[in-house]
Short mmCIF file of C-alpha atoms in Angstrom, two decimals:
data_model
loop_
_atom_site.label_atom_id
_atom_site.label_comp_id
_atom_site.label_asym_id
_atom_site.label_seq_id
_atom_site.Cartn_x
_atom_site.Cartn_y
_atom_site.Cartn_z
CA UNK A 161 4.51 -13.65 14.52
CA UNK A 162 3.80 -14.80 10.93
CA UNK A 163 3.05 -11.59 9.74
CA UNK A 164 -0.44 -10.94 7.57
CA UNK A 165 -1.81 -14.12 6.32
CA UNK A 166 -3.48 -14.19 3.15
CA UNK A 167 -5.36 -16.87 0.99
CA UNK A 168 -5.72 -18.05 -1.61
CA UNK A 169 -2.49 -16.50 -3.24
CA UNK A 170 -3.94 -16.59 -6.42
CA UNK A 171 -7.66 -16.75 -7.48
CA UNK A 172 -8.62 -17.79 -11.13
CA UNK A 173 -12.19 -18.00 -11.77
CA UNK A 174 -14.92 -17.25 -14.38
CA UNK A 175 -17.22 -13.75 -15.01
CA UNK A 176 -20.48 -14.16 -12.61
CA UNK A 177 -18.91 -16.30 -10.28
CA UNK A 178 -18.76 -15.51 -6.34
CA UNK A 179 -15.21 -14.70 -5.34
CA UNK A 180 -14.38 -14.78 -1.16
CA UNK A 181 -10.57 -13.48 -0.73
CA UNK A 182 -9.17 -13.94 3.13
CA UNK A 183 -7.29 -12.50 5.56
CA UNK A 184 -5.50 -13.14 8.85
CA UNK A 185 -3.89 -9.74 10.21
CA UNK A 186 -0.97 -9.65 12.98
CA UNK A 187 -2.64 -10.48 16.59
CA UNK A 188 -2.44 -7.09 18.68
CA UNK A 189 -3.45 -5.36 15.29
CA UNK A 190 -6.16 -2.99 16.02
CA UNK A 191 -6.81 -2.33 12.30
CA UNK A 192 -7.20 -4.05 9.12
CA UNK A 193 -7.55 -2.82 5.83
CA UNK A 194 -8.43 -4.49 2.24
CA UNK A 195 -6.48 -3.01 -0.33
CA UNK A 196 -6.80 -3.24 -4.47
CA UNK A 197 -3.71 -3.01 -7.09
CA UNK A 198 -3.36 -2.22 -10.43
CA UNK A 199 -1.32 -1.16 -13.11
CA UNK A 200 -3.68 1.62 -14.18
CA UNK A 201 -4.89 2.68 -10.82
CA UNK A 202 -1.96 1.38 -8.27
CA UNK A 203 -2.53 0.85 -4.50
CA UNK A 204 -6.22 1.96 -3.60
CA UNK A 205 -7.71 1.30 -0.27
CA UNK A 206 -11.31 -0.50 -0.35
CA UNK A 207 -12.48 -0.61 3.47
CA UNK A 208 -11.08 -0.30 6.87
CA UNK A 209 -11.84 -1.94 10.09
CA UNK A 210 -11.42 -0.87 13.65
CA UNK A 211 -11.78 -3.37 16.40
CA UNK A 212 -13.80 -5.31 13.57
CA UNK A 213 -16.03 -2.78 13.07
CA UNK A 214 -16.02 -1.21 9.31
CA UNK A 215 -14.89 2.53 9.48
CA UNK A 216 -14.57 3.33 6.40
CA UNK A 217 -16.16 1.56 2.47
CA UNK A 218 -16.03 4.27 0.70
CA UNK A 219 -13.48 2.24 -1.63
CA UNK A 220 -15.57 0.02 -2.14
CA UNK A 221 -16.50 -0.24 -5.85
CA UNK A 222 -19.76 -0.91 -6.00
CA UNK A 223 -22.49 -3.67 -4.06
CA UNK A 224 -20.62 -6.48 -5.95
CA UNK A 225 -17.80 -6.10 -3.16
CA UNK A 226 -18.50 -6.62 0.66
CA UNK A 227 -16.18 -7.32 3.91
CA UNK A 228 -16.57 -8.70 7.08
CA UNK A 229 -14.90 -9.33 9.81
CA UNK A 230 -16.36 -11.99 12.52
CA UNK A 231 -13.66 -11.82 14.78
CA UNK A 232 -10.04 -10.17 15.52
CA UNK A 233 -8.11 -12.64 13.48
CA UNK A 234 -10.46 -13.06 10.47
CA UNK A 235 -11.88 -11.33 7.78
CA UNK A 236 -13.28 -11.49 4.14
CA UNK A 237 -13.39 -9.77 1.36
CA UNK A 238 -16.24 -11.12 -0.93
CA UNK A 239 -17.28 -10.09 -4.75
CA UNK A 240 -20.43 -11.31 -6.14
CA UNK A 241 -21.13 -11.63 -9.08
CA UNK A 242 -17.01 -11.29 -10.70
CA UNK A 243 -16.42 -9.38 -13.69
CA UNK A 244 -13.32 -9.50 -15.84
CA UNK A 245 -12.49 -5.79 -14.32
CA UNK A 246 -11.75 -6.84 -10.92
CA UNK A 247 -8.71 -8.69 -12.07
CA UNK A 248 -6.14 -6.92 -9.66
CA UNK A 249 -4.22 -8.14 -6.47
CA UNK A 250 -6.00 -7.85 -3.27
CA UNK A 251 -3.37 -7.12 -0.33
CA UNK A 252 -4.63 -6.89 3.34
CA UNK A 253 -2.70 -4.85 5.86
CA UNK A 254 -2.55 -4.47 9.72
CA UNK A 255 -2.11 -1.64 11.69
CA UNK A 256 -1.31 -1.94 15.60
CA UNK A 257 -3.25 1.72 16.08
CA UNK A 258 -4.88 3.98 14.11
CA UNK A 259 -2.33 7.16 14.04
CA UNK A 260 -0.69 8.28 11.17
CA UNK A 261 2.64 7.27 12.48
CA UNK A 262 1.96 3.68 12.17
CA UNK A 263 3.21 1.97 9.81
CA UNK A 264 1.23 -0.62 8.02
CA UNK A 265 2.12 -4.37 7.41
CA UNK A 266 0.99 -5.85 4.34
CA UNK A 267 0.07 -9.53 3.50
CA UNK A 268 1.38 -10.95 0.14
CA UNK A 269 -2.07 -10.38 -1.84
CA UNK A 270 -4.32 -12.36 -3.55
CA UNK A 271 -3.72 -12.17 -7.85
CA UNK A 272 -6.91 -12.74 -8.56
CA UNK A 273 -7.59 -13.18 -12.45
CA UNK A 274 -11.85 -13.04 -13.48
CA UNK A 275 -12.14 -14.85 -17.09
CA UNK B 215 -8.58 16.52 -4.37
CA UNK B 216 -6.62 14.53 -3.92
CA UNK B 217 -3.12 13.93 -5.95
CA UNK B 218 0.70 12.20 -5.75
CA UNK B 219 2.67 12.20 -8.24
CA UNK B 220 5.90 10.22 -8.59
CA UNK B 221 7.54 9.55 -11.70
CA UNK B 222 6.69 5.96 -13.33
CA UNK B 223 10.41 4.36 -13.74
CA UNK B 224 14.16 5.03 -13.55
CA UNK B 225 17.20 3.27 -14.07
CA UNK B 226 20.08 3.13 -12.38
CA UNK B 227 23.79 1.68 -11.86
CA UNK B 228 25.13 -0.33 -9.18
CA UNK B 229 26.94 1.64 -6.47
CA UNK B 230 25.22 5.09 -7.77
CA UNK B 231 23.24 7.03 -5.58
CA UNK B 232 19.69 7.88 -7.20
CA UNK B 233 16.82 10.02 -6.04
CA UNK B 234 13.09 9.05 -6.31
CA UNK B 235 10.68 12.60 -5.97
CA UNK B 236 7.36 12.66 -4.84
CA UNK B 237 4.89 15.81 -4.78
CA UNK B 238 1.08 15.93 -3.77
CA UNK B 239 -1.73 18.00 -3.37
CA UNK B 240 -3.93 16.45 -0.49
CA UNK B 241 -6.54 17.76 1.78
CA UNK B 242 -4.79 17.55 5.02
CA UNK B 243 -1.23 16.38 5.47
CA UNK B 244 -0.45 14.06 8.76
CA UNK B 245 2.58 12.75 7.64
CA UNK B 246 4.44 11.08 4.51
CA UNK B 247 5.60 7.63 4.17
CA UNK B 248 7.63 5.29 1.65
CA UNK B 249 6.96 1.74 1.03
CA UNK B 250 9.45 -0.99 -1.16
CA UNK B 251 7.58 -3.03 -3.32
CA UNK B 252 9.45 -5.92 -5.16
CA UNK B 253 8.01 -7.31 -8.05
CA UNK B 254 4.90 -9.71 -7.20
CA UNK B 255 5.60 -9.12 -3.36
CA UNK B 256 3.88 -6.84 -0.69
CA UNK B 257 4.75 -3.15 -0.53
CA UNK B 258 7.01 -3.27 3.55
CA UNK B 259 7.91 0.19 5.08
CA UNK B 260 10.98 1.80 5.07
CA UNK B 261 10.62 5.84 5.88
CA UNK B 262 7.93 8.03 7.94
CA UNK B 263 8.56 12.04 7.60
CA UNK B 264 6.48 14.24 9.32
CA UNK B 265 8.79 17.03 9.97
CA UNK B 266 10.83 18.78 7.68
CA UNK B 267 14.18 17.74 6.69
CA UNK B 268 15.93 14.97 5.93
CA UNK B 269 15.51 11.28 8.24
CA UNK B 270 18.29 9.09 7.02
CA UNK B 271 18.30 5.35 8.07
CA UNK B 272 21.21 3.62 6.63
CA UNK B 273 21.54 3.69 2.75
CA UNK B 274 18.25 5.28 2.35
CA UNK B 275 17.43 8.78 2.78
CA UNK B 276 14.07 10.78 2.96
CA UNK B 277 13.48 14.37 2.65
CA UNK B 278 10.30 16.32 3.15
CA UNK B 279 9.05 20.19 2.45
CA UNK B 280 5.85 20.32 3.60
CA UNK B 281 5.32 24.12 2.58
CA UNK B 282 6.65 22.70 -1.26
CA UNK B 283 4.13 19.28 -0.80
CA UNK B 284 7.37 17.81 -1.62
CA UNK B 285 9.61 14.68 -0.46
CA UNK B 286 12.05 12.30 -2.00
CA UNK B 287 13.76 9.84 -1.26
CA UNK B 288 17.40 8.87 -1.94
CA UNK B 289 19.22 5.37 -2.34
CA UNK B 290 22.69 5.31 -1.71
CA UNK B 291 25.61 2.58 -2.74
CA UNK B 292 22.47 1.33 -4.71
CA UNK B 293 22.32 -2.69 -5.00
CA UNK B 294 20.94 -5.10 -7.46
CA UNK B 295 18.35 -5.81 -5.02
CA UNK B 296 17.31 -2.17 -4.32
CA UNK B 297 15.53 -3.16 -7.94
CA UNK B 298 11.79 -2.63 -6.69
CA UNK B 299 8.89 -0.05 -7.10
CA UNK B 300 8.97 2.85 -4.61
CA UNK B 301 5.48 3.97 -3.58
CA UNK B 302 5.25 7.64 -2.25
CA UNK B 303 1.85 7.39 0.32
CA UNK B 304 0.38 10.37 2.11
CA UNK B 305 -1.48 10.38 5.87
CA UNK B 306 -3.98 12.98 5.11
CA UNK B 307 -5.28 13.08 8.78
CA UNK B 308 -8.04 11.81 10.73
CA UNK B 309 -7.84 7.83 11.68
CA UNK B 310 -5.12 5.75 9.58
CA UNK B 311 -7.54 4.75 6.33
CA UNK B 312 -6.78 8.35 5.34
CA UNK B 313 -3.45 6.85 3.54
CA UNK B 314 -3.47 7.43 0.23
CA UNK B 315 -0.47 6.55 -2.34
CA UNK B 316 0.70 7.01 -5.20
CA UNK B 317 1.24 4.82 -8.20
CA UNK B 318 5.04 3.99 -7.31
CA UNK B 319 8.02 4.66 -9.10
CA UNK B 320 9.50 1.29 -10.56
CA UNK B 321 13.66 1.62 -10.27
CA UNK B 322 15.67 -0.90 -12.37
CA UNK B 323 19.20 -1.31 -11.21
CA UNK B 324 21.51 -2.37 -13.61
CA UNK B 325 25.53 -3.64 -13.27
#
């Protein structure tokens, strides 16, 4: 398998603009989940999906940021309008289940930079 | 709350053995795990405790004390490439989202 699948791998774009960040997990992967780095605040989980259906947003920052996931090998993570303070990288990860002793699999991340 | 705390960098010498600590305070505790994280890559697994004691797995160790909220984990015959953040992350329970980590430890290994 290829592993996670991410695009783009980096994102530069200008305050107020729409941003969509995607993600491919591992097929078998039951679980997907959108992740945010950054210096000040390291690895913080945004949303979760199960079977494609969100479990958990209560990461999510505020209504600027939304996720979807069509399908079992798709999903977005959108921001609308961009501010300067979402400059981060955006790593997705797949799980095969959802117990704790799973280990995750992360994509290489999205650097996204808002001007 | 909910807290981990790992120190922010160390250094280190090639062929030394050096241990990384991380303590939390969580709400529920399912289960500890360590990721690698080389600079501008994606954080990849390398330990899962959830029993006390020590799981070793080649040149890396981890150690847990759940009564403590305590684990580290230790880096033997340490390599240039072992150069990488550490990030301490705790399974707090519940369905897998509950993983919560901690800022990472960044270890510099020098010659």
């Amino acid at each position: 398998d290829a592993g996670v699948i991410q695009s783009p791998r980096h994102e530069v774009t200008e305050m107020g603009q729409e941003v969509t960040l995607r993600c491919k997990p591992i097929s078998g992967h039951d679980y997907l989940f959108w992740y945010r780095q950054t210096m000040m605040r390291g690895l913080e989980l945004l949303i979760y999906f199960n079977n494609n259906v969100p479990i958990d947003d209560s990461g999510m920052p505020e209504d600027r940021f939304s996720a979807k996931m069509p399908n079992a090998s798709f999903s977005t993570l959108k921001i609308q309008p961009s501010e300067p303070r979402d400059s981060a990288v955006y790593f997705c990860a797949s799980s095969y289940t959802g117990t704790g002793t799973d280990e995750q699999y992360f994509g290489p991340g999205t650097r996204l930079t808002v001007t | 709350g909910q807290n981990i705390d790992q120190p922010t960098e160390m250094t280190a010498t090639e062929g030394a053995i050096v241990q990384i600590n991380c303590t939390y305070q969580t709400s529920g505790f399912n289960g500890l795990f360590w990721y690698q994280q080389h600079a501008g890559e994606a954080p990849t697994f390398l330990s899962y405790n959830v029993l006390d004691g020590l799981e070793e797995k080649g040149r890396f160790s981890s150690f847990l004390s759940r009564s403590k909220g305590y684990s580290y984990l230790l880096l033997k015959e340490l390599q240039m490439k072992d150069s990488a953040s550490y990030l301490c992350a705790v399974y707090n329970g519940g369905s897998q989202g509950n993983l919560i980590f901690g800022k990472g430890t960044k270890l510099s290994v020098k010659p």
